[in-house]
């Protein structure tokens, strides 16, 4: 085939149309026109609104994982913050409760100490304050241990009082501590006086070993004793000063088959849970000893006769 017959035009696949420069100029002018028209007359606003409306579902679906992730992170952060705040509030509440209990305890202790000082002013007998350390370990007795002993001048038989009345009597004395037998102990007895009638009697610890109880024994069945009568120390034993409150009559039982009435009393002192007490000197230690009798002069001897 001769060369002159060959077609030199490129095939349709390689045809480029307008040149790249012309396309650049055209689209640049079009973009500039659209920008000026949109800025001046908002001609693109309907198109923009339509595109935003059409693309909103796609945007919503694409943003869901991000929103869920952010919500989960915020949930766990808020949960942790809430737990931390609750724990801090619980600690603060516990601390405030502890402080409130301490304040109530201090107020109660202060009130008892004031009453004890008031009772001390009324008692003319020399006394000293003491603190109860613990209860005795023997379950069959009613005893407490105080922080005063021989080195503090405590002697056996010393009366012990709290802010309400007679608590007991010192029965054992050690160098640093002392043992006090409470009035409710079954082996303890204290002479008392009925302030309403003036009748004397003896109050014993309850033999039933109740936590707080006394029994006024050897009172006739027809004795004038009523529930509510106040019993104070009579001072007949030479240990307790007279006039100290001891107990109040709780119940009187008069039986036909017995010559004595059964009288139960409640001690006024706080026999369980007492914290501070006052130790008195027994009356026998305050009485001056009887002076010794002077020896009689020897009879004069007569001179010997020579």
PDB file of C-alpha atoms in Angstrom:
ATOM      1  CA  UNK A   1       0.000   0.000   0.000  1.00  0.00           C
ATOM      2  CA  UNK A   2       1.455   3.398  -0.944  1.00  0.00           C
ATOM      3  CA  UNK A   3       2.290   5.765   1.836  1.00  0.00           C
ATOM      4  CA  UNK A   4       0.091   8.500   0.491  1.00  0.00           C
ATOM      5  CA  UNK A   5      -2.977   6.488   1.114  1.00  0.00           C
ATOM      6  CA  UNK A   6      -2.337   6.251   4.969  1.00  0.00           C
ATOM      7  CA  UNK A   7      -4.579   8.424   7.193  1.00  0.00           C
ATOM      8  CA  UNK A   8      -2.392  10.569   9.512  1.00  0.00           C
ATOM      9  CA  UNK A   9      -5.173  11.663  11.884  1.00  0.00           C
ATOM     10  CA  UNK A  10      -5.133  10.158  15.359  1.00  0.00           C
ATOM     11  CA  UNK A  11      -7.762   7.586  16.182  1.00  0.00           C
ATOM     12  CA  UNK A  12     -10.841   8.779  18.108  1.00  0.00           C
ATOM     13  CA  UNK A  13      -9.542   7.292  21.429  1.00  0.00           C
ATOM     14  CA  UNK A  14      -6.603   9.679  21.483  1.00  0.00           C
ATOM     15  CA  UNK A  15      -8.530  12.741  20.549  1.00  0.00           C
ATOM     16  CA  UNK A  16      -8.215  15.336  23.356  1.00  0.00           C
ATOM     17  CA  UNK A  17     -10.817  17.912  22.323  1.00  0.00           C
ATOM     18  CA  UNK A  18     -10.143  21.455  23.452  1.00  0.00           C
ATOM     19  CA  UNK A  19      -6.722  22.164  24.741  1.00  0.00           C
ATOM     20  CA  UNK A  20      -5.886  22.142  28.432  1.00  0.00           C
ATOM     21  CA  UNK A  21      -5.250  25.874  28.447  1.00  0.00           C
ATOM     22  CA  UNK A  22      -8.649  26.660  27.030  1.00  0.00           C
ATOM     23  CA  UNK A  23     -10.283  24.418  29.617  1.00  0.00           C
ATOM     24  CA  UNK A  24      -8.385  26.142  32.385  1.00  0.00           C
ATOM     25  CA  UNK A  25      -9.442  29.547  31.215  1.00  0.00           C
ATOM     26  CA  UNK A  26     -13.075  28.498  30.785  1.00  0.00           C
ATOM     27  CA  UNK A  27     -13.479  26.900  34.173  1.00  0.00           C
ATOM     28  CA  UNK A  28     -11.596  29.723  35.870  1.00  0.00           C
ATOM     29  CA  UNK A  29     -13.965  32.265  34.372  1.00  0.00           C
ATOM     30  CA  UNK A  30     -16.961  30.102  35.305  1.00  0.00           C
ATOM     31  CA  UNK A  31     -15.752  29.737  38.904  1.00  0.00           C
ATOM     32  CA  UNK A  32     -15.142  33.448  39.152  1.00  0.00           C
ATOM     33  CA  UNK A  33     -18.599  34.154  37.777  1.00  0.00           C
ATOM     34  CA  UNK A  34     -20.266  31.748  40.175  1.00  0.00           C
ATOM     35  CA  UNK A  35     -18.406  33.211  43.169  1.00  0.00           C
ATOM     36  CA  UNK A  36     -19.364  36.750  42.228  1.00  0.00           C
ATOM     37  CA  UNK A  37     -22.956  35.747  41.543  1.00  0.00           C
ATOM     38  CA  UNK A  38     -23.219  33.809  44.812  1.00  0.00           C
ATOM     39  CA  UNK A  39     -21.674  36.636  46.808  1.00  0.00           C
ATOM     40  CA  UNK A  40     -23.895  39.264  45.220  1.00  0.00           C
ATOM     41  CA  UNK A  41     -27.180  37.485  44.536  1.00  0.00           C
ATOM     42  CA  UNK A  42     -27.013  34.144  46.530  1.00  0.00           C
ATOM     43  CA  UNK A  43     -27.766  32.202  43.394  1.00  0.00           C
ATOM     44  CA  UNK A  44     -26.152  29.048  44.852  1.00  0.00           C
ATOM     45  CA  UNK A  45     -28.098  29.023  48.105  1.00  0.00           C
ATOM     46  CA  UNK A  46     -30.966  26.795  46.829  1.00  0.00           C
ATOM     47  CA  UNK A  47     -28.454  24.377  45.356  1.00  0.00           C
ATOM     48  CA  UNK A  48     -26.450  24.365  48.571  1.00  0.00           C
ATOM     49  CA  UNK A  49     -29.584  23.734  50.651  1.00  0.00           C
ATOM     50  CA  UNK A  50     -30.669  20.900  48.378  1.00  0.00           C
ATOM     51  CA  UNK A  51     -27.265  19.232  48.546  1.00  0.00           C
ATOM     52  CA  UNK A  52     -27.156  19.575  52.349  1.00  0.00           C
ATOM     53  CA  UNK A  53     -30.641  18.021  52.620  1.00  0.00           C
ATOM     54  CA  UNK A  54     -29.717  15.170  50.325  1.00  0.00           C
ATOM     55  CA  UNK A  55     -26.440  14.451  52.091  1.00  0.00           C
ATOM     56  CA  UNK A  56     -27.829  14.722  55.677  1.00  0.00           C
ATOM     57  CA  UNK A  57     -28.778  10.987  56.014  1.00  0.00           C
ATOM     58  CA  UNK A  58     -25.341   9.957  54.808  1.00  0.00           C
ATOM     59  CA  UNK A  59     -23.710  12.414  57.198  1.00  0.00           C
ATOM     60  CA  UNK A  60     -25.909  11.154  60.051  1.00  0.00           C
ATOM     61  CA  UNK A  61     -24.959   7.536  59.394  1.00  0.00           C
ATOM     62  CA  UNK A  62     -21.275   8.354  59.110  1.00  0.00           C
ATOM     63  CA  UNK A  63     -21.301  10.329  62.388  1.00  0.00           C
ATOM     64  CA  UNK A  64     -23.108   7.652  64.466  1.00  0.00           C
ATOM     65  CA  UNK A  65     -19.949   5.672  65.436  1.00  0.00           C
ATOM     66  CA  UNK A  66     -18.216   8.874  66.469  1.00  0.00           C
ATOM     67  CA  UNK A  67     -21.218  10.019  68.543  1.00  0.00           C
ATOM     68  CA  UNK A  68     -21.554   6.602  70.179  1.00  0.00           C
ATOM     69  CA  UNK A  69     -17.865   6.517  71.023  1.00  0.00           C
ATOM     70  CA  UNK A  70     -17.978   9.990  72.536  1.00  0.00           C
ATOM     71  CA  UNK A  71     -21.160   9.157  74.473  1.00  0.00           C
ATOM     72  CA  UNK A  72     -19.661   5.958  75.845  1.00  0.00           C
ATOM     73  CA  UNK A  73     -16.516   7.741  76.938  1.00  0.00           C
ATOM     74  CA  UNK A  74     -18.569  10.481  78.620  1.00  0.00           C
ATOM     75  CA  UNK A  75     -20.763   7.869  80.307  1.00  0.00           C
ATOM     76  CA  UNK A  76     -17.829   6.003  81.801  1.00  0.00           C
ATOM     77  CA  UNK A  77     -16.160   9.262  82.813  1.00  0.00           C
ATOM     78  CA  UNK A  78     -19.328  10.504  84.499  1.00  0.00           C
ATOM     79  CA  UNK A  79     -19.837   7.120  86.169  1.00  0.00           C
ATOM     80  CA  UNK A  80     -16.314   7.143  87.551  1.00  0.00           C
ATOM     81  CA  UNK A  81     -16.693  10.740  88.697  1.00  0.00           C
ATOM     82  CA  UNK A  82     -20.014   9.891  90.378  1.00  0.00           C
ATOM     83  CA  UNK A  83     -18.493   6.894  92.154  1.00  0.00           C
ATOM     84  CA  UNK A  84     -15.545   8.980  93.317  1.00  0.00           C
ATOM     85  CA  UNK A  85     -17.864  11.736  94.529  1.00  0.00           C
ATOM     86  CA  UNK A  86     -20.067   9.210  96.341  1.00  0.00           C
ATOM     87  CA  UNK A  87     -17.074   7.610  98.035  1.00  0.00           C
ATOM     88  CA  UNK A  88     -15.783  11.023  99.130  1.00  0.00           C
ATOM     89  CA  UNK A  89     -19.240  11.921 100.438  1.00  0.00           C
ATOM     90  CA  UNK A  90     -19.436   8.640 102.373  1.00  0.00           C
ATOM     91  CA  UNK A  91     -16.017   9.253 103.929  1.00  0.00           C
ATOM     92  CA  UNK A  92     -17.017  12.783 104.853  1.00  0.00           C
ATOM     93  CA  UNK A  93     -20.310  11.568 106.316  1.00  0.00           C
ATOM     94  CA  UNK A  94     -18.533   8.892 108.350  1.00  0.00           C
ATOM     95  CA  UNK A  95     -16.050  11.456 109.629  1.00  0.00           C
ATOM     96  CA  UNK A  96     -18.835  13.868 110.546  1.00  0.00           C
ATOM     97  CA  UNK A  97     -20.741  11.063 112.270  1.00  0.00           C
ATOM     98  CA  UNK A  98     -17.649  10.134 114.250  1.00  0.00           C
ATOM     99  CA  UNK A  99     -17.123  13.759 115.227  1.00  0.00           C
ATOM    100  CA  UNK A 100     -20.785  14.066 116.213  1.00  0.00           C
ATOM    101  CA  UNK A 101     -20.505  10.979 118.406  1.00  0.00           C
ATOM    102  CA  UNK A 102     -17.352  12.384 119.971  1.00  0.00           C
ATOM    103  CA  UNK A 103     -19.089  15.681 120.625  1.00  0.00           C
ATOM    104  CA  UNK A 104     -22.049  13.927 122.249  1.00  0.00           C
ATOM    105  CA  UNK A 105     -19.679  11.821 124.341  1.00  0.00           C
ATOM    106  CA  UNK A 106     -17.726  14.901 125.404  1.00  0.00           C
ATOM    107  CA  UNK A 107     -20.934  16.754 126.286  1.00  0.00           C
ATOM    108  CA  UNK A 108     -22.130  13.821 128.379  1.00  0.00           C
ATOM    109  CA  UNK A 109     -18.741  13.494 130.075  1.00  0.00           C
ATOM    110  CA  UNK A 110     -18.621  17.228 130.724  1.00  0.00           C
ATOM    111  CA  UNK A 111     -22.098  17.147 132.272  1.00  0.00           C
ATOM    112  CA  UNK A 112     -21.139  14.256 134.542  1.00  0.00           C
ATOM    113  CA  UNK A 113     -17.921  15.972 135.595  1.00  0.00           C
ATOM    114  CA  UNK A 114     -19.824  19.148 136.436  1.00  0.00           C
ATOM    115  CA  UNK A 115     -22.296  17.159 138.519  1.00  0.00           C
ATOM    116  CA  UNK A 116     -19.405  15.380 140.205  1.00  0.00           C
ATOM    117  CA  UNK A 117     -17.777  18.722 141.050  1.00  0.00           C
ATOM    118  CA  UNK A 118     -21.109  19.978 142.400  1.00  0.00           C
ATOM    119  CA  UNK A 119     -21.387  16.883 144.580  1.00  0.00           C
ATOM    120  CA  UNK A 120     -17.808  17.391 145.717  1.00  0.00           C
ATOM    121  CA  UNK A 121     -18.659  20.911 146.881  1.00  0.00           C
ATOM    122  CA  UNK A 122     -21.488  19.538 149.000  1.00  0.00           C
ATOM    123  CA  UNK A 123     -19.356  16.851 150.624  1.00  0.00           C
ATOM    124  CA  UNK A 124     -17.184  18.124 153.437  1.00  0.00           C
ATOM    125  CA  UNK A 125     -15.045  14.986 153.486  1.00  0.00           C
ATOM    126  CA  UNK A 126     -11.681  15.192 151.731  1.00  0.00           C
ATOM    127  CA  UNK A 127     -11.803  13.509 148.342  1.00  0.00           C
ATOM    128  CA  UNK A 128      -9.911  12.982 145.102  1.00  0.00           C
ATOM    129  CA  UNK A 129     -11.005  12.331 141.530  1.00  0.00           C
ATOM    130  CA  UNK A 130     -10.322   9.034 139.781  1.00  0.00           C
ATOM    131  CA  UNK A 131     -11.049   7.414 136.446  1.00  0.00           C
ATOM    132  CA  UNK A 132     -12.485   3.956 135.921  1.00  0.00           C
ATOM    133  CA  UNK A 133     -10.067   1.859 133.878  1.00  0.00           C
ATOM    134  CA  UNK A 134     -12.047  -1.340 133.321  1.00  0.00           C
ATOM    135  CA  UNK A 135     -14.493  -3.757 134.882  1.00  0.00           C
ATOM    136  CA  UNK A 136     -13.230  -6.692 136.918  1.00  0.00           C
ATOM    137  CA  UNK A 137     -12.849  -9.934 134.992  1.00  0.00           C
ATOM    138  CA  UNK A 138     -14.825 -11.983 137.537  1.00  0.00           C
ATOM    139  CA  UNK A 139     -18.368 -12.468 136.141  1.00  0.00           C
ATOM    140  CA  UNK A 140     -19.755 -13.359 139.589  1.00  0.00           C
ATOM    141  CA  UNK A 141     -18.890 -10.020 141.173  1.00  0.00           C
ATOM    142  CA  UNK A 142     -19.656  -6.380 140.490  1.00  0.00           C
ATOM    143  CA  UNK A 143     -16.312  -4.603 140.639  1.00  0.00           C
ATOM    144  CA  UNK A 144     -14.377  -1.960 138.723  1.00  0.00           C
ATOM    145  CA  UNK A 145     -10.747  -0.860 138.768  1.00  0.00           C
ATOM    146  CA  UNK A 146      -9.783   2.827 139.157  1.00  0.00           C
ATOM    147  CA  UNK A 147      -6.476   4.584 138.456  1.00  0.00           C
ATOM    148  CA  UNK A 148      -5.695   5.564 142.055  1.00  0.00           C
ATOM    149  CA  UNK A 149      -3.818   3.446 144.591  1.00  0.00           C
ATOM    150  CA  UNK A 150      -1.641   3.506 147.660  1.00  0.00           C
ATOM    151  CA  UNK A 151       0.689   6.063 146.108  1.00  0.00           C
ATOM    152  CA  UNK A 152      -2.283   8.428 145.790  1.00  0.00           C
ATOM    153  CA  UNK A 153      -3.404   7.971 149.393  1.00  0.00           C
ATOM    154  CA  UNK A 154      -6.308   5.592 148.754  1.00  0.00           C
ATOM    155  CA  UNK A 155      -7.045   3.220 151.621  1.00  0.00           C
ATOM    156  CA  UNK A 156      -9.228   0.140 151.830  1.00  0.00           C
ATOM    157  CA  UNK A 157     -12.789   0.956 152.812  1.00  0.00           C
ATOM    158  CA  UNK A 158     -12.880   4.350 151.072  1.00  0.00           C
ATOM    159  CA  UNK A 159     -16.343   5.270 149.723  1.00  0.00           C
ATOM    160  CA  UNK A 160     -16.583   5.842 145.974  1.00  0.00           C
ATOM    161  CA  UNK A 161     -19.176   8.160 144.419  1.00  0.00           C
ATOM    162  CA  UNK A 162     -20.186   9.263 140.963  1.00  0.00           C
ATOM    163  CA  UNK A 163     -22.218  12.308 139.996  1.00  0.00           C
ATOM    164  CA  UNK A 164     -25.518  10.680 141.058  1.00  0.00           C
ATOM    165  CA  UNK A 165     -24.665   8.974 144.328  1.00  0.00           C
ATOM    166  CA  UNK A 166     -22.802   6.169 146.062  1.00  0.00           C
ATOM    167  CA  UNK A 167     -21.158   3.780 143.616  1.00  0.00           C
ATOM    168  CA  UNK A 168     -19.345   1.403 145.965  1.00  0.00           C
ATOM    169  CA  UNK A 169     -16.417   0.938 148.291  1.00  0.00           C
ATOM    170  CA  UNK A 170     -12.708   0.319 147.819  1.00  0.00           C
ATOM    171  CA  UNK A 171     -11.996  -3.277 148.806  1.00  0.00           C
ATOM    172  CA  UNK A 172      -8.477  -3.840 147.481  1.00  0.00           C
ATOM    173  CA  UNK A 173      -5.665  -1.332 147.103  1.00  0.00           C
ATOM    174  CA  UNK A 174      -2.571  -1.732 144.964  1.00  0.00           C
ATOM    175  CA  UNK A 175       0.298   0.710 144.441  1.00  0.00           C
ATOM    176  CA  UNK A 176      -1.121   2.252 141.239  1.00  0.00           C
ATOM    177  CA  UNK A 177      -4.741   1.072 141.057  1.00  0.00           C
ATOM    178  CA  UNK A 178      -7.572   0.082 143.359  1.00  0.00           C
ATOM    179  CA  UNK A 179     -10.491  -2.308 143.150  1.00  0.00           C
ATOM    180  CA  UNK A 180     -13.959  -0.957 143.905  1.00  0.00           C
ATOM    181  CA  UNK A 181     -16.837  -3.248 144.840  1.00  0.00           C
ATOM    182  CA  UNK A 182     -20.109  -1.812 143.591  1.00  0.00           C
ATOM    183  CA  UNK A 183     -23.197  -1.453 145.769  1.00  0.00           C
ATOM    184  CA  UNK A 184     -24.962  -4.006 143.565  1.00  0.00           C
ATOM    185  CA  UNK A 185     -22.503  -6.770 144.501  1.00  0.00           C
ATOM    186  CA  UNK A 186     -24.232  -9.507 146.502  1.00  0.00           C
ATOM    187  CA  UNK A 187     -21.595  -9.362 149.243  1.00  0.00           C
ATOM    188  CA  UNK A 188     -21.883  -5.590 149.659  1.00  0.00           C
ATOM    189  CA  UNK A 189     -24.060  -3.974 152.367  1.00  0.00           C
ATOM    190  CA  UNK A 190     -24.600  -0.299 153.166  1.00  0.00           C
ATOM    191  CA  UNK A 191     -26.645   1.291 155.986  1.00  0.00           C
ATOM    192  CA  UNK A 192     -29.324   3.565 154.546  1.00  0.00           C
ATOM    193  CA  UNK A 193     -31.939   6.007 155.738  1.00  0.00           C
ATOM    194  CA  UNK A 194     -35.407   6.532 154.264  1.00  0.00           C
ATOM    195  CA  UNK A 195     -35.581  10.302 153.785  1.00  0.00           C
ATOM    196  CA  UNK A 196     -39.394  10.284 153.872  1.00  0.00           C
ATOM    197  CA  UNK A 197     -39.905   8.392 157.109  1.00  0.00           C
ATOM    198  CA  UNK A 198     -36.486   8.549 158.762  1.00  0.00           C
ATOM    199  CA  UNK A 199     -36.435   4.758 159.167  1.00  0.00           C
ATOM    200  CA  UNK A 200     -33.020   3.099 159.017  1.00  0.00           C
ATOM    201  CA  UNK A 201     -32.175  -0.100 157.251  1.00  0.00           C
ATOM    202  CA  UNK A 202     -29.471  -2.002 155.420  1.00  0.00           C
ATOM    203  CA  UNK A 203     -29.343  -2.312 151.639  1.00  0.00           C
ATOM    204  CA  UNK A 204     -27.663  -5.383 150.170  1.00  0.00           C
ATOM    205  CA  UNK A 205     -26.629  -6.191 146.656  1.00  0.00           C
ATOM    206  CA  UNK A 206     -29.202  -8.190 144.759  1.00  0.00           C
ATOM    207  CA  UNK A 207     -28.456 -11.917 145.207  1.00  0.00           C
ATOM    208  CA  UNK A 208     -29.908 -12.592 141.767  1.00  0.00           C
ATOM    209  CA  UNK A 209     -26.830 -10.858 140.286  1.00  0.00           C
ATOM    210  CA  UNK A 210     -28.803  -8.415 138.193  1.00  0.00           C
ATOM    211  CA  UNK A 211     -26.880  -5.718 136.405  1.00  0.00           C
ATOM    212  CA  UNK A 212     -28.311  -3.051 138.711  1.00  0.00           C
ATOM    213  CA  UNK A 213     -30.286  -3.936 141.793  1.00  0.00           C
ATOM    214  CA  UNK A 214     -30.393  -3.597 145.575  1.00  0.00           C
ATOM    215  CA  UNK A 215     -32.532  -5.202 148.257  1.00  0.00           C
ATOM    216  CA  UNK A 216     -33.587  -3.494 151.463  1.00  0.00           C
ATOM    217  CA  UNK A 217     -33.681  -6.362 153.938  1.00  0.00           C
ATOM    218  CA  UNK A 218     -35.012  -6.962 157.437  1.00  0.00           C
ATOM    219  CA  UNK A 219     -37.818  -4.448 157.114  1.00  0.00           C
ATOM    220  CA  UNK A 220     -41.066  -5.472 158.802  1.00  0.00           C
ATOM    221  CA  UNK A 221     -43.981  -6.399 156.562  1.00  0.00           C
ATOM    222  CA  UNK A 222     -45.969  -3.461 157.898  1.00  0.00           C
ATOM    223  CA  UNK A 223     -43.083  -0.974 157.604  1.00  0.00           C
ATOM    224  CA  UNK A 224     -43.880   2.365 156.026  1.00  0.00           C
ATOM    225  CA  UNK A 225     -41.976   1.932 152.777  1.00  0.00           C
ATOM    226  CA  UNK A 226     -43.346   2.987 149.405  1.00  0.00           C
ATOM    227  CA  UNK A 227     -42.144   2.823 145.837  1.00  0.00           C
ATOM    228  CA  UNK A 228     -40.229   5.960 145.002  1.00  0.00           C
ATOM    229  CA  UNK A 229     -38.759   6.536 148.486  1.00  0.00           C
ATOM    230  CA  UNK A 230     -35.219   7.925 148.435  1.00  0.00           C
ATOM    231  CA  UNK A 231     -32.564   6.055 150.408  1.00  0.00           C
ATOM    232  CA  UNK A 232     -29.437   7.858 151.572  1.00  0.00           C
ATOM    233  CA  UNK A 233     -26.475   6.839 153.683  1.00  0.00           C
ATOM    234  CA  UNK A 234     -27.177   6.928 157.398  1.00  0.00           C
ATOM    235  CA  UNK A 235     -23.545   7.205 158.490  1.00  0.00           C
ATOM    236  CA  UNK A 236     -24.026   4.529 161.154  1.00  0.00           C
ATOM    237  CA  UNK A 237     -21.231   2.343 159.815  1.00  0.00           C
ATOM    238  CA  UNK A 238     -18.517   4.973 160.221  1.00  0.00           C
ATOM    239  CA  UNK A 239     -17.499   4.588 156.550  1.00  0.00           C
ATOM    240  CA  UNK A 240     -19.962   6.556 154.443  1.00  0.00           C
ATOM    241  CA  UNK A 241     -20.749  10.179 155.297  1.00  0.00           C
ATOM    242  CA  UNK A 242     -24.447  10.657 156.073  1.00  0.00           C
ATOM    243  CA  UNK A 243     -26.821  12.068 153.499  1.00  0.00           C
ATOM    244  CA  UNK A 244     -25.301  10.627 150.304  1.00  0.00           C
ATOM    245  CA  UNK A 245     -27.943   9.358 147.840  1.00  0.00           C
ATOM    246  CA  UNK A 246     -27.825   5.601 147.394  1.00  0.00           C
ATOM    247  CA  UNK A 247     -30.965   4.216 145.771  1.00  0.00           C
ATOM    248  CA  UNK A 248     -34.675   4.640 145.195  1.00  0.00           C
ATOM    249  CA  UNK A 249     -37.296   2.059 146.160  1.00  0.00           C
ATOM    250  CA  UNK A 250     -38.658   0.324 143.085  1.00  0.00           C
ATOM    251  CA  UNK A 251     -41.048  -2.319 144.394  1.00  0.00           C
ATOM    252  CA  UNK A 252     -42.431  -3.435 147.758  1.00  0.00           C
ATOM    253  CA  UNK A 253     -43.834  -6.965 148.200  1.00  0.00           C
ATOM    254  CA  UNK A 254     -45.664  -7.786 151.430  1.00  0.00           C
ATOM    255  CA  UNK A 255     -46.288 -11.484 151.976  1.00  0.00           C
ATOM    256  CA  UNK A 256     -48.481 -13.000 154.630  1.00  0.00           C
ATOM    257  CA  UNK A 257     -46.156 -15.972 155.164  1.00  0.00           C
ATOM    258  CA  UNK A 258     -43.137 -13.778 155.971  1.00  0.00           C
ATOM    259  CA  UNK A 259     -42.468 -11.308 158.759  1.00  0.00           C
ATOM    260  CA  UNK A 260     -40.337  -9.158 156.459  1.00  0.00           C
ATOM    261  CA  UNK A 261     -41.216  -7.331 153.276  1.00  0.00           C
ATOM    262  CA  UNK A 262     -39.298  -7.889 150.078  1.00  0.00           C
ATOM    263  CA  UNK A 263     -38.128  -4.455 148.925  1.00  0.00           C
ATOM    264  CA  UNK A 264     -36.178  -4.025 145.708  1.00  0.00           C
ATOM    265  CA  UNK A 265     -34.351  -0.783 144.907  1.00  0.00           C
ATOM    266  CA  UNK A 266     -32.553   0.767 141.990  1.00  0.00           C
ATOM    267  CA  UNK A 267     -29.182   2.439 142.663  1.00  0.00           C
ATOM    268  CA  UNK A 268     -28.898   6.082 141.683  1.00  0.00           C
ATOM    269  CA  UNK A 269     -25.246   5.746 140.685  1.00  0.00           C
ATOM    270  CA  UNK A 270     -24.347   4.606 137.210  1.00  0.00           C
ATOM    271  CA  UNK A 271     -23.124   1.133 138.117  1.00  0.00           C
ATOM    272  CA  UNK A 272     -22.553   0.212 134.469  1.00  0.00           C
ATOM    273  CA  UNK A 273     -20.646   2.520 132.150  1.00  0.00           C
ATOM    274  CA  UNK A 274     -19.331   4.988 134.719  1.00  0.00           C
ATOM    275  CA  UNK A 275     -16.220   6.870 133.625  1.00  0.00           C
ATOM    276  CA  UNK A 276     -15.157   9.239 136.425  1.00  0.00           C
ATOM    277  CA  UNK A 277     -15.629   8.827 140.160  1.00  0.00           C
ATOM    278  CA  UNK A 278     -14.735  10.535 143.415  1.00  0.00           C
ATOM    279  CA  UNK A 279     -12.953   8.665 146.207  1.00  0.00           C
ATOM    280  CA  UNK A 280     -13.650   9.824 149.779  1.00  0.00           C
ATOM    281  CA  UNK A 281     -11.759   9.071 152.901  1.00  0.00           C
ATOM    282  CA  UNK A 282     -13.668   6.822 155.288  1.00  0.00           C
ATOM    283  CA  UNK A 283     -15.023   8.476 158.418  1.00  0.00           C
ATOM    284  CA  UNK A 284     -12.977   6.157 160.612  1.00  0.00           C
ATOM    285  CA  UNK A 285      -9.781   7.616 159.113  1.00  0.00           C
ATOM    286  CA  UNK A 286     -10.901  11.142 159.993  1.00  0.00           C
ATOM    287  CA  UNK A 287     -11.710  10.504 163.630  1.00  0.00           C
ATOM    288  CA  UNK A 288      -8.780  11.333 165.862  1.00  0.00           C
ATOM    289  CA  UNK A 289      -7.499   8.282 167.708  1.00  0.00           C
ATOM    290  CA  UNK A 290      -8.290   8.055 171.385  1.00  0.00           C
ATOM    291  CA  UNK A 291      -5.403   9.472 173.361  1.00  0.00           C
ATOM    292  CA  UNK A 292      -3.417   6.887 175.246  1.00  0.00           C
ATOM    293  CA  UNK A 293      -4.014   6.846 178.992  1.00  0.00           C
ATOM    294  CA  UNK A 294      -1.207   8.364 180.955  1.00  0.00           C
ATOM    295  CA  UNK A 295       0.478   5.895 183.269  1.00  0.00           C
ATOM    296  CA  UNK A 296      -0.446   6.319 186.925  1.00  0.00           C
ATOM    297  CA  UNK A 297       2.368   7.748 189.067  1.00  0.00           C
ATOM    298  CA  UNK A 298       4.237   5.166 191.036  1.00  0.00           C
ATOM    299  CA  UNK A 299       3.662   5.323 194.801  1.00  0.00           C
ATOM    300  CA  UNK A 300       6.441   6.953 196.745  1.00  0.00           C
ATOM    301  CA  UNK A 301       8.705   4.549 198.578  1.00  0.00           C
ATOM    302  CA  UNK A 302       9.295   4.960 202.220  1.00  0.00           C
ATOM    303  CA  UNK A 303      12.826   5.273 203.342  1.00  0.00           C
ATOM    304  CA  UNK A 304      14.465   2.225 204.952  1.00  0.00           C
ATOM    305  CA  UNK A 305      14.972   2.407 208.659  1.00  0.00           C
ATOM    306  CA  UNK A 306      18.396   1.840 209.926  1.00  0.00           C
TER     307      UNK A 306
END
